[in-house]
């Protein structure tokens, strides 16, 4: 494993803290972090429980995207979004939970890969739910990636499998 501070890329993305290259099939640091911390998982086409202190994890994504929400009181929740049989992006449970987060004046960070369907219509949908979109993190792959968010450190980690790189970002 090698760590690199990204001077040039950091200028492009001021939220990027560092990237860690690895040779394994997936990031060992990501896996170790999950083992050492209590975490909640937003499985495919689902959502996590709301938490104030547990790590949120979502993956593996390809065309899907992930929404991390956080209220001013520090409650966070993860949503693994993909088109469903009804042709909508959100399941009934996801829409209900996002609307609830909106009543609490939540902000959101969306992470999406190259093949994600997330677009302007989805941004408007979040706005209509009274959720402030802080930013979109573009994941530079059309292959598998996964994400974790730690509310205690306010860091977002993205493990990009085909690039064999773990990218760490500032959160909210």
PDB file of N, CA and C in Angstrom, residues 54-157:
ATOM      1  N   UNK A  54     -22.411   5.886  14.483  1.00  0.00           N
ATOM      2  CA  UNK A  54     -21.946   4.677  13.799  1.00  0.00           C
ATOM      3  C   UNK A  54     -21.520   5.009  12.370  1.00  0.00           C
ATOM      4  N   UNK A  55     -20.555   4.246  11.875  1.00  0.00           N
ATOM      5  CA  UNK A  55     -20.096   4.391  10.496  1.00  0.00           C
ATOM      6  C   UNK A  55     -21.208   3.901   9.569  1.00  0.00           C
ATOM      7  N   UNK A  56     -21.428   4.619   8.470  1.00  0.00           N
ATOM      8  CA  UNK A  56     -22.394   4.211   7.448  1.00  0.00           C
ATOM      9  C   UNK A  56     -21.616   3.640   6.269  1.00  0.00           C
ATOM     10  N   UNK A  57     -22.098   2.514   5.721  1.00  0.00           N
ATOM     11  CA  UNK A  57     -21.407   1.870   4.606  1.00  0.00           C
ATOM     12  C   UNK A  57     -22.415   1.533   3.522  1.00  0.00           C
ATOM     13  N   UNK A  58     -21.998   1.684   2.268  1.00  0.00           N
ATOM     14  CA  UNK A  58     -22.838   1.331   1.133  1.00  0.00           C
ATOM     15  C   UNK A  58     -21.943   0.856  -0.004  1.00  0.00           C
ATOM     16  N   UNK A  59     -22.344  -0.194  -0.689  1.00  0.00           N
ATOM     17  CA  UNK A  59     -21.560  -0.706  -1.809  1.00  0.00           C
ATOM     18  C   UNK A  59     -22.033  -2.107  -2.123  1.00  0.00           C
ATOM     19  N   UNK A  60     -21.539  -2.687  -3.075  1.00  0.00           N
ATOM     20  CA  UNK A  60     -20.770  -2.248  -4.217  1.00  0.00           C
ATOM     21  C   UNK A  60     -21.693  -1.612  -5.245  1.00  0.00           C
ATOM     22  N   UNK A  61     -21.296  -0.473  -5.779  1.00  0.00           N
ATOM     23  CA  UNK A  61     -22.097   0.271  -6.744  1.00  0.00           C
ATOM     24  C   UNK A  61     -21.496   0.113  -8.133  1.00  0.00           C
ATOM     25  N   UNK A  62     -22.332   0.180  -9.155  1.00  0.00           N
ATOM     26  CA  UNK A  62     -21.867   0.383 -10.531  1.00  0.00           C
ATOM     27  C   UNK A  62     -22.707   1.514 -11.111  1.00  0.00           C
ATOM     28  N   UNK A  63     -23.967   1.249 -11.526  1.00  0.00           N
ATOM     29  CA  UNK A  63     -24.748   2.379 -12.033  1.00  0.00           C
ATOM     30  C   UNK A  63     -25.496   3.107 -10.914  1.00  0.00           C
ATOM     31  N   UNK A  64     -25.457   2.587  -9.727  1.00  0.00           N
ATOM     32  CA  UNK A  64     -26.194   3.166  -8.607  1.00  0.00           C
ATOM     33  C   UNK A  64     -25.454   4.384  -8.060  1.00  0.00           C
ATOM     34  N   UNK A  65     -26.134   5.110  -7.191  1.00  0.00           N
ATOM     35  CA  UNK A  65     -25.466   6.191  -6.485  1.00  0.00           C
ATOM     36  C   UNK A  65     -25.816   6.106  -5.007  1.00  0.00           C
ATOM     37  N   UNK A  66     -25.080   6.818  -4.195  1.00  0.00           N
ATOM     38  CA  UNK A  66     -25.281   6.788  -2.756  1.00  0.00           C
ATOM     39  C   UNK A  66     -25.524   8.205  -2.260  1.00  0.00           C
ATOM     40  N   UNK A  67     -26.541   8.350  -1.427  1.00  0.00           N
ATOM     41  CA  UNK A  67     -26.830   9.629  -0.787  1.00  0.00           C
ATOM     42  C   UNK A  67     -26.534   9.474   0.698  1.00  0.00           C
ATOM     43  N   UNK A  68     -25.713  10.370   1.232  1.00  0.00           N
ATOM     44  CA  UNK A  68     -25.490  10.447   2.672  1.00  0.00           C
ATOM     45  C   UNK A  68     -26.167  11.728   3.136  1.00  0.00           C
ATOM     46  N   UNK A  69     -27.061  11.621   4.110  1.00  0.00           N
ATOM     47  CA  UNK A  69     -27.721  12.803   4.655  1.00  0.00           C
ATOM     48  C   UNK A  69     -27.245  13.040   6.077  1.00  0.00           C
ATOM     49  N   UNK A  70     -27.288  14.309   6.469  1.00  0.00           N
ATOM     50  CA  UNK A  70     -26.911  14.671   7.842  1.00  0.00           C
ATOM     51  C   UNK A  70     -27.743  15.874   8.266  1.00  0.00           C
ATOM     52  N   UNK A  71     -28.335  15.782   9.457  1.00  0.00           N
ATOM     53  CA  UNK A  71     -29.128  16.884  10.002  1.00  0.00           C
ATOM     54  C   UNK A  71     -28.222  17.819  10.804  1.00  0.00           C
ATOM     55  N   UNK A  72     -28.686  19.041  11.088  1.00  0.00           N
ATOM     56  CA  UNK A  72     -27.891  19.944  11.933  1.00  0.00           C
ATOM     57  C   UNK A  72     -27.616  19.361  13.325  1.00  0.00           C
ATOM     58  N   UNK A  73     -28.468  18.452  13.789  1.00  0.00           N
ATOM     59  CA  UNK A  73     -28.280  17.811  15.095  1.00  0.00           C
ATOM     60  C   UNK A  73     -27.286  16.654  15.030  1.00  0.00           C
ATOM     61  N   UNK A  74     -26.798  16.318  13.838  1.00  0.00           N
ATOM     62  CA  UNK A  74     -25.788  15.270  13.704  1.00  0.00           C
ATOM     63  C   UNK A  74     -26.325  13.877  13.424  1.00  0.00           C
ATOM     64  N   UNK A  75     -27.586  13.763  13.035  1.00  0.00           N
ATOM     65  CA  UNK A  75     -28.141  12.458  12.653  1.00  0.00           C
ATOM     66  C   UNK A  75     -27.812  12.215  11.182  1.00  0.00           C
ATOM     67  N   UNK A  76     -27.293  11.019  10.887  1.00  0.00           N
ATOM     68  CA  UNK A  76     -26.890  10.682   9.518  1.00  0.00           C
ATOM     69  C   UNK A  76     -27.590   9.412   9.047  1.00  0.00           C
ATOM     70  N   UNK A  77     -27.728   9.299   7.727  1.00  0.00           N
ATOM     71  CA  UNK A  77     -28.351   8.121   7.131  1.00  0.00           C
ATOM     72  C   UNK A  77     -27.796   7.938   5.722  1.00  0.00           C
ATOM     73  N   UNK A  78     -27.651   6.670   5.298  1.00  0.00           N
ATOM     74  CA  UNK A  78     -27.152   6.348   3.957  1.00  0.00           C
ATOM     75  C   UNK A  78     -28.264   5.717   3.126  1.00  0.00           C
ATOM     76  N   UNK A  79     -28.268   6.039   1.831  1.00  0.00           N
ATOM     77  CA  UNK A  79     -29.255   5.519   0.883  1.00  0.00           C
ATOM     78  C   UNK A  79     -28.518   4.979  -0.338  1.00  0.00           C
ATOM     79  N   UNK A  80     -28.745   3.700  -0.665  1.00  0.00           N
ATOM     80  CA  UNK A  80     -28.173   3.079  -1.867  1.00  0.00           C
ATOM     81  C   UNK A  80     -29.282   3.140  -2.923  1.00  0.00           C
ATOM     82  N   UNK A  81     -29.111   3.983  -3.927  1.00  0.00           N
ATOM     83  CA  UNK A  81     -30.183   4.283  -4.880  1.00  0.00           C
ATOM     84  C   UNK A  81     -29.916   3.618  -6.230  1.00  0.00           C
ATOM     85  N   UNK A  82     -30.949   2.969  -6.763  1.00  0.00           N
ATOM     86  CA  UNK A  82     -30.891   2.417  -8.120  1.00  0.00           C
ATOM     87  C   UNK A  82     -32.302   2.404  -8.681  1.00  0.00           C
ATOM     88  N   UNK A  83     -32.444   2.400 -10.006  1.00  0.00           N
ATOM     89  CA  UNK A  83     -33.791   2.323 -10.574  1.00  0.00           C
ATOM     90  C   UNK A  83     -34.488   1.054 -10.101  1.00  0.00           C
ATOM     91  N   UNK A  84     -35.772   1.168  -9.813  1.00  0.00           N
ATOM     92  CA  UNK A  84     -36.515  -0.012  -9.382  1.00  0.00           C
ATOM     93  C   UNK A  84     -37.564  -0.381 -10.427  1.00  0.00           C
ATOM     94  N   UNK A  85     -38.337  -1.395 -10.118  1.00  0.00           N
ATOM     95  CA  UNK A  85     -39.311  -1.916 -11.089  1.00  0.00           C
ATOM     96  C   UNK A  85     -40.366  -0.885 -11.479  1.00  0.00           C
ATOM     97  N   UNK A  86     -40.630   0.086 -10.600  1.00  0.00           N
ATOM     98  CA  UNK A  86     -41.632   1.105 -10.894  1.00  0.00           C
ATOM     99  C   UNK A  86     -41.074   2.208 -11.794  1.00  0.00           C
ATOM    100  N   UNK A  87     -39.782   2.128 -12.127  1.00  0.00           N
ATOM    101  CA  UNK A  87     -39.173   3.133 -12.987  1.00  0.00           C
ATOM    102  C   UNK A  87     -38.716   4.367 -12.231  1.00  0.00           C
ATOM    103  N   UNK A  88     -38.841   4.346 -10.930  1.00  0.00           N
ATOM    104  CA  UNK A  88     -38.412   5.458 -10.087  1.00  0.00           C
ATOM    105  C   UNK A  88     -37.032   5.143  -9.525  1.00  0.00           C
ATOM    106  N   UNK A  89     -36.337   6.166  -9.055  1.00  0.00           N
ATOM    107  CA  UNK A  89     -35.044   5.932  -8.416  1.00  0.00           C
ATOM    108  C   UNK A  89     -35.203   5.512  -6.968  1.00  0.00           C
ATOM    109  N   UNK A  90     -36.203   6.036  -6.286  1.00  0.00           N
ATOM    110  CA  UNK A  90     -36.367   5.791  -4.856  1.00  0.00           C
ATOM    111  C   UNK A  90     -37.423   4.732  -4.587  1.00  0.00           C
ATOM    112  N   UNK A  91     -37.152   3.873  -3.623  1.00  0.00           N
ATOM    113  CA  UNK A  91     -38.195   2.974  -3.144  1.00  0.00           C
ATOM    114  C   UNK A  91     -39.118   3.800  -2.251  1.00  0.00           C
ATOM    115  N   UNK A  92     -40.269   3.257  -1.923  1.00  0.00           N
ATOM    116  CA  UNK A  92     -41.212   3.953  -1.050  1.00  0.00           C
ATOM    117  C   UNK A  92     -40.552   4.281   0.284  1.00  0.00           C
ATOM    118  N   UNK A  93     -39.821   3.311   0.848  1.00  0.00           N
ATOM    119  CA  UNK A  93     -39.163   3.509   2.146  1.00  0.00           C
ATOM    120  C   UNK A  93     -38.088   4.592   2.065  1.00  0.00           C
ATOM    121  N   UNK A  94     -37.325   4.605   0.973  1.00  0.00           N
ATOM    122  CA  UNK A  94     -36.287   5.625   0.808  1.00  0.00           C
ATOM    123  C   UNK A  94     -36.902   7.019   0.693  1.00  0.00           C
ATOM    124  N   UNK A  95     -37.957   7.137  -0.115  1.00  0.00           N
ATOM    125  CA  UNK A  95     -38.602   8.440  -0.283  1.00  0.00           C
ATOM    126  C   UNK A  95     -39.160   8.943   1.047  1.00  0.00           C
ATOM    127  N   UNK A  96     -39.800   8.057   1.790  1.00  0.00           N
ATOM    128  CA  UNK A  96     -40.365   8.426   3.095  1.00  0.00           C
ATOM    129  C   UNK A  96     -39.257   8.891   4.051  1.00  0.00           C
ATOM    130  N   UNK A  97     -38.147   8.162   4.094  1.00  0.00           N
ATOM    131  CA  UNK A  97     -37.033   8.513   4.987  1.00  0.00           C
ATOM    132  C   UNK A  97     -36.366   9.822   4.555  1.00  0.00           C
ATOM    133  N   UNK A  98     -36.205  10.030   3.252  1.00  0.00           N
ATOM    134  CA  UNK A  98     -35.619  11.283   2.774  1.00  0.00           C
ATOM    135  C   UNK A  98     -36.525  12.466   3.105  1.00  0.00           C
ATOM    136  N   UNK A  99     -37.828  12.293   2.945  1.00  0.00           N
ATOM    137  CA  UNK A  99     -38.761  13.373   3.305  1.00  0.00           C
ATOM    138  C   UNK A  99     -38.661  13.691   4.798  1.00  0.00           C
ATOM    139  N   UNK A 100     -38.511  12.658   5.618  1.00  0.00           N
ATOM    140  CA  UNK A 100     -38.350  12.865   7.061  1.00  0.00           C
ATOM    141  C   UNK A 100     -37.055  13.623   7.347  1.00  0.00           C
ATOM    142  N   UNK A 101     -35.965  13.266   6.676  1.00  0.00           N
ATOM    143  CA  UNK A 101     -34.704  13.987   6.853  1.00  0.00           C
ATOM    144  C   UNK A 101     -34.859  15.444   6.407  1.00  0.00           C
ATOM    145  N   UNK A 102     -35.659  15.670   5.375  1.00  0.00           N
ATOM    146  CA  UNK A 102     -35.911  17.032   4.898  1.00  0.00           C
ATOM    147  C   UNK A 102     -36.626  17.890   5.927  1.00  0.00           C
ATOM    148  N   UNK A 103     -37.531  17.286   6.697  1.00  0.00           N
ATOM    149  CA  UNK A 103     -38.223  18.049   7.748  1.00  0.00           C
ATOM    150  C   UNK A 103     -37.256  18.460   8.853  1.00  0.00           C
ATOM    151  N   UNK A 104     -36.102  17.802   8.919  1.00  0.00           N
ATOM    152  CA  UNK A 104     -35.085  18.123   9.925  1.00  0.00           C
ATOM    153  C   UNK A 104     -33.966  18.987   9.339  1.00  0.00           C
ATOM    154  N   UNK A 105     -34.226  19.565   8.155  1.00  0.00           N
ATOM    155  CA  UNK A 105     -33.267  20.452   7.483  1.00  0.00           C
ATOM    156  C   UNK A 105     -31.924  19.774   7.183  1.00  0.00           C
ATOM    157  N   UNK A 106     -31.995  18.558   6.676  1.00  0.00           N
ATOM    158  CA  UNK A 106     -30.788  17.781   6.374  1.00  0.00           C
ATOM    159  C   UNK A 106     -30.055  18.327   5.150  1.00  0.00           C
ATOM    160  N   UNK A 107     -28.768  18.044   5.114  1.00  0.00           N
ATOM    161  CA  UNK A 107     -27.926  18.280   3.943  1.00  0.00           C
ATOM    162  C   UNK A 107     -27.569  16.917   3.365  1.00  0.00           C
ATOM    163  N   UNK A 108     -27.122  16.914   2.113  1.00  0.00           N
ATOM    164  CA  UNK A 108     -26.782  15.643   1.466  1.00  0.00           C
ATOM    165  C   UNK A 108     -25.489  15.765   0.674  1.00  0.00           C
ATOM    166  N   UNK A 109     -24.760  14.656   0.647  1.00  0.00           N
ATOM    167  CA  UNK A 109     -23.637  14.472  -0.266  1.00  0.00           C
ATOM    168  C   UNK A 109     -23.997  13.252  -1.110  1.00  0.00           C
ATOM    169  N   UNK A 110     -23.933  13.400  -2.422  1.00  0.00           N
ATOM    170  CA  UNK A 110     -24.228  12.298  -3.337  1.00  0.00           C
ATOM    171  C   UNK A 110     -22.918  11.840  -3.968  1.00  0.00           C
ATOM    172  N   UNK A 111     -22.685  10.542  -3.959  1.00  0.00           N
ATOM    173  CA  UNK A 111     -21.530   9.956  -4.642  1.00  0.00           C
ATOM    174  C   UNK A 111     -22.058   9.119  -5.792  1.00  0.00           C
ATOM    175  N   UNK A 112     -21.434   9.286  -6.971  1.00  0.00           N
ATOM    176  CA  UNK A 112     -21.929   8.574  -8.148  1.00  0.00           C
ATOM    177  C   UNK A 112     -20.774   8.215  -9.067  1.00  0.00           C
ATOM    178  N   UNK A 113     -20.906   7.057  -9.707  1.00  0.00           N
ATOM    179  CA  UNK A 113     -19.929   6.617 -10.689  1.00  0.00           C
ATOM    180  C   UNK A 113     -20.252   7.170 -12.067  1.00  0.00           C
ATOM    181  N   UNK A 114     -19.404   6.846 -13.027  1.00  0.00           N
ATOM    182  CA  UNK A 114     -19.559   7.330 -14.400  1.00  0.00           C
ATOM    183  C   UNK A 114     -20.894   6.894 -15.005  1.00  0.00           C
ATOM    184  N   UNK A 115     -21.343   5.670 -14.699  1.00  0.00           N
ATOM    185  CA  UNK A 115     -22.581   5.155 -15.294  1.00  0.00           C
ATOM    186  C   UNK A 115     -23.812   5.424 -14.440  1.00  0.00           C
ATOM    187  N   UNK A 116     -23.720   6.282 -13.468  1.00  0.00           N
ATOM    188  CA  UNK A 116     -24.855   6.589 -12.600  1.00  0.00           C
ATOM    189  C   UNK A 116     -25.927   7.351 -13.369  1.00  0.00           C
ATOM    190  N   UNK A 117     -27.170   7.163 -12.947  1.00  0.00           N
ATOM    191  CA  UNK A 117     -28.281   7.878 -13.562  1.00  0.00           C
ATOM    192  C   UNK A 117     -28.589   9.178 -12.826  1.00  0.00           C
ATOM    193  N   UNK A 118     -27.860   9.516 -11.773  1.00  0.00           N
ATOM    194  CA  UNK A 118     -28.146  10.721 -10.997  1.00  0.00           C
ATOM    195  C   UNK A 118     -27.943  11.961 -11.860  1.00  0.00           C
ATOM    196  N   UNK A 119     -28.933  12.860 -11.848  1.00  0.00           N
ATOM    197  CA  UNK A 119     -28.846  14.067 -12.670  1.00  0.00           C
ATOM    198  C   UNK A 119     -29.617  15.224 -12.072  1.00  0.00           C
ATOM    199  N   UNK A 120     -29.856  16.233 -12.885  1.00  0.00           N
ATOM    200  CA  UNK A 120     -30.517  17.463 -12.427  1.00  0.00           C
ATOM    201  C   UNK A 120     -31.904  17.187 -11.849  1.00  0.00           C
ATOM    202  N   UNK A 121     -32.645  16.261 -12.442  1.00  0.00           N
ATOM    203  CA  UNK A 121     -33.970  15.922 -11.918  1.00  0.00           C
ATOM    204  C   UNK A 121     -33.902  15.394 -10.494  1.00  0.00           C
ATOM    205  N   UNK A 122     -32.858  14.630 -10.199  1.00  0.00           N
ATOM    206  CA  UNK A 122     -32.674  14.096  -8.848  1.00  0.00           C
ATOM    207  C   UNK A 122     -32.295  15.207  -7.874  1.00  0.00           C
ATOM    208  N   UNK A 123     -31.494  16.168  -8.345  1.00  0.00           N
ATOM    209  CA  UNK A 123     -31.146  17.321  -7.510  1.00  0.00           C
ATOM    210  C   UNK A 123     -32.409  18.097  -7.139  1.00  0.00           C
ATOM    211  N   UNK A 124     -33.286  18.306  -8.117  1.00  0.00           N
ATOM    212  CA  UNK A 124     -34.544  19.016  -7.880  1.00  0.00           C
ATOM    213  C   UNK A 124     -35.413  18.238  -6.902  1.00  0.00           C
ATOM    214  N   UNK A 125     -35.437  16.907  -7.045  1.00  0.00           N
ATOM    215  CA  UNK A 125     -36.214  16.069  -6.130  1.00  0.00           C
ATOM    216  C   UNK A 125     -35.728  16.247  -4.689  1.00  0.00           C
ATOM    217  N   UNK A 126     -34.421  16.285  -4.474  1.00  0.00           N
ATOM    218  CA  UNK A 126     -33.883  16.522  -3.133  1.00  0.00           C
ATOM    219  C   UNK A 126     -34.284  17.909  -2.631  1.00  0.00           C
ATOM    220  N   UNK A 127     -34.176  18.921  -3.497  1.00  0.00           N
ATOM    221  CA  UNK A 127     -34.575  20.283  -3.124  1.00  0.00           C
ATOM    222  C   UNK A 127     -36.046  20.322  -2.717  1.00  0.00           C
ATOM    223  N   UNK A 128     -36.898  19.628  -3.473  1.00  0.00           N
ATOM    224  CA  UNK A 128     -38.331  19.595  -3.161  1.00  0.00           C
ATOM    225  C   UNK A 128     -38.621  18.902  -1.835  1.00  0.00           C
ATOM    226  N   UNK A 129     -37.693  18.058  -1.388  1.00  0.00           N
ATOM    227  CA  UNK A 129     -37.823  17.398  -0.083  1.00  0.00           C
ATOM    228  C   UNK A 129     -37.176  18.236   1.023  1.00  0.00           C
ATOM    229  N   UNK A 130     -36.714  19.444   0.667  1.00  0.00           N
ATOM    230  CA  UNK A 130     -36.076  20.378   1.607  1.00  0.00           C
ATOM    231  C   UNK A 130     -34.741  19.857   2.120  1.00  0.00           C
ATOM    232  N   UNK A 131     -34.037  19.122   1.260  1.00  0.00           N
ATOM    233  CA  UNK A 131     -32.695  18.634   1.574  1.00  0.00           C
ATOM    234  C   UNK A 131     -31.709  19.452   0.749  1.00  0.00           C
ATOM    235  N   UNK A 132     -30.740  20.041   1.428  1.00  0.00           N
ATOM    236  CA  UNK A 132     -29.736  20.863   0.753  1.00  0.00           C
ATOM    237  C   UNK A 132     -28.632  19.960   0.211  1.00  0.00           C
ATOM    238  N   UNK A 133     -28.453  19.980  -1.097  1.00  0.00           N
ATOM    239  CA  UNK A 133     -27.377  19.202  -1.721  1.00  0.00           C
ATOM    240  C   UNK A 133     -26.072  19.966  -1.542  1.00  0.00           C
ATOM    241  N   UNK A 134     -25.207  19.450  -0.679  1.00  0.00           N
ATOM    242  CA  UNK A 134     -23.915  20.096  -0.415  1.00  0.00           C
ATOM    243  C   UNK A 134     -23.000  19.968  -1.625  1.00  0.00           C
ATOM    244  N   UNK A 135     -22.914  18.752  -2.165  1.00  0.00           N
ATOM    245  CA  UNK A 135     -22.071  18.529  -3.338  1.00  0.00           C
ATOM    246  C   UNK A 135     -22.277  17.112  -3.865  1.00  0.00           C
ATOM    247  N   UNK A 136     -21.770  16.909  -5.083  1.00  0.00           N
ATOM    248  CA  UNK A 136     -21.768  15.595  -5.716  1.00  0.00           C
ATOM    249  C   UNK A 136     -20.310  15.167  -5.858  1.00  0.00           C
ATOM    250  N   UNK A 137     -20.005  13.960  -5.392  1.00  0.00           N
ATOM    251  CA  UNK A 137     -18.663  13.397  -5.537  1.00  0.00           C
ATOM    252  C   UNK A 137     -18.695  12.454  -6.738  1.00  0.00           C
ATOM    253  N   UNK A 138     -17.958  12.806  -7.783  1.00  0.00           N
ATOM    254  CA  UNK A 138     -17.881  11.957  -8.969  1.00  0.00           C
ATOM    255  C   UNK A 138     -16.824  10.884  -8.737  1.00  0.00           C
ATOM    256  N   UNK A 139     -17.246   9.629  -8.800  1.00  0.00           N
ATOM    257  CA  UNK A 139     -16.340   8.498  -8.623  1.00  0.00           C
ATOM    258  C   UNK A 139     -15.850   8.098 -10.010  1.00  0.00           C
ATOM    259  N   UNK A 140     -14.554   8.185 -10.220  1.00  0.00           N
ATOM    260  CA  UNK A 140     -13.955   8.015 -11.537  1.00  0.00           C
ATOM    261  C   UNK A 140     -13.859   6.541 -11.938  1.00  0.00           C
ATOM    262  N   UNK A 141     -15.018   5.919 -12.136  1.00  0.00           N
ATOM    263  CA  UNK A 141     -15.043   4.535 -12.606  1.00  0.00           C
ATOM    264  C   UNK A 141     -16.427   4.216 -13.160  1.00  0.00           C
ATOM    265  N   UNK A 142     -16.473   3.244 -14.040  1.00  0.00           N
ATOM    266  CA  UNK A 142     -17.755   2.694 -14.484  1.00  0.00           C
ATOM    267  C   UNK A 142     -17.846   1.257 -13.989  1.00  0.00           C
ATOM    268  N   UNK A 143     -17.059   0.947 -12.971  1.00  0.00           N
ATOM    269  CA  UNK A 143     -17.002  -0.384 -12.394  1.00  0.00           C
ATOM    270  C   UNK A 143     -17.387  -0.312 -10.923  1.00  0.00           C
ATOM    271  N   UNK A 144     -17.012  -1.323 -10.155  1.00  0.00           N
ATOM    272  CA  UNK A 144     -17.417  -1.447  -8.757  1.00  0.00           C
ATOM    273  C   UNK A 144     -16.715  -0.443  -7.850  1.00  0.00           C
ATOM    274  N   UNK A 145     -17.493   0.137  -6.930  1.00  0.00           N
ATOM    275  CA  UNK A 145     -16.948   1.004  -5.886  1.00  0.00           C
ATOM    276  C   UNK A 145     -17.847   0.910  -4.661  1.00  0.00           C
ATOM    277  N   UNK A 146     -17.301   1.272  -3.523  1.00  0.00           N
ATOM    278  CA  UNK A 146     -18.070   1.265  -2.276  1.00  0.00           C
ATOM    279  C   UNK A 146     -17.671   2.479  -1.445  1.00  0.00           C
ATOM    280  N   UNK A 147     -18.478   2.766  -0.434  1.00  0.00           N
ATOM    281  CA  UNK A 147     -18.336   4.010   0.299  1.00  0.00           C
ATOM    282  C   UNK A 147     -18.561   3.789   1.783  1.00  0.00           C
ATOM    283  N   UNK A 148     -17.881   4.566   2.604  1.00  0.00           N
ATOM    284  CA  UNK A 148     -18.239   4.646   4.019  1.00  0.00           C
ATOM    285  C   UNK A 148     -18.185   6.102   4.441  1.00  0.00           C
ATOM    286  N   UNK A 149     -19.026   6.436   5.420  1.00  0.00           N
ATOM    287  CA  UNK A 149     -19.038   7.774   6.003  1.00  0.00           C
ATOM    288  C   UNK A 149     -18.963   7.616   7.510  1.00  0.00           C
ATOM    289  N   UNK A 150     -18.018   8.298   8.126  1.00  0.00           N
ATOM    290  CA  UNK A 150     -17.875   8.265   9.578  1.00  0.00           C
ATOM    291  C   UNK A 150     -18.297   9.618  10.141  1.00  0.00           C
ATOM    292  N   UNK A 151     -19.443   9.665  10.839  1.00  0.00           N
ATOM    293  CA  UNK A 151     -19.903  10.943  11.384  1.00  0.00           C
ATOM    294  C   UNK A 151     -18.984  11.504  12.473  1.00  0.00           C
ATOM    295  N   UNK A 152     -18.216  10.640  13.132  1.00  0.00           N
ATOM    296  CA  UNK A 152     -17.305  11.121  14.185  1.00  0.00           C
ATOM    297  C   UNK A 152     -16.130  11.904  13.600  1.00  0.00           C
ATOM    298  N   UNK A 153     -15.580  11.423  12.494  1.00  0.00           N
ATOM    299  CA  UNK A 153     -14.445  12.109  11.864  1.00  0.00           C
ATOM    300  C   UNK A 153     -14.897  13.024  10.728  1.00  0.00           C
ATOM    301  N   UNK A 154     -16.164  12.890  10.329  1.00  0.00           N
ATOM    302  CA  UNK A 154     -16.731  13.631   9.203  1.00  0.00           C
ATOM    303  C   UNK A 154     -15.910  13.398   7.931  1.00  0.00           C
ATOM    304  N   UNK A 155     -15.575  12.119   7.688  1.00  0.00           N
ATOM    305  CA  UNK A 155     -14.850  11.737   6.477  1.00  0.00           C
ATOM    306  C   UNK A 155     -15.673  10.765   5.646  1.00  0.00           C
ATOM    307  N   UNK A 156     -15.533  10.895   4.348  1.00  0.00           N
ATOM    308  CA  UNK A 156     -16.169  10.026   3.368  1.00  0.00           C
ATOM    309  C   UNK A 156     -15.047   9.272   2.665  1.00  0.00           C
ATOM    310  N   UNK A 157     -15.087   7.932   2.698  1.00  0.00           N
ATOM    311  CA  UNK A 157     -14.070   7.108   2.044  1.00  0.00           C
ATOM    312  C   UNK A 157     -14.715   6.393   0.870  1.00  0.00           C
TER     313      UNK A 157
END
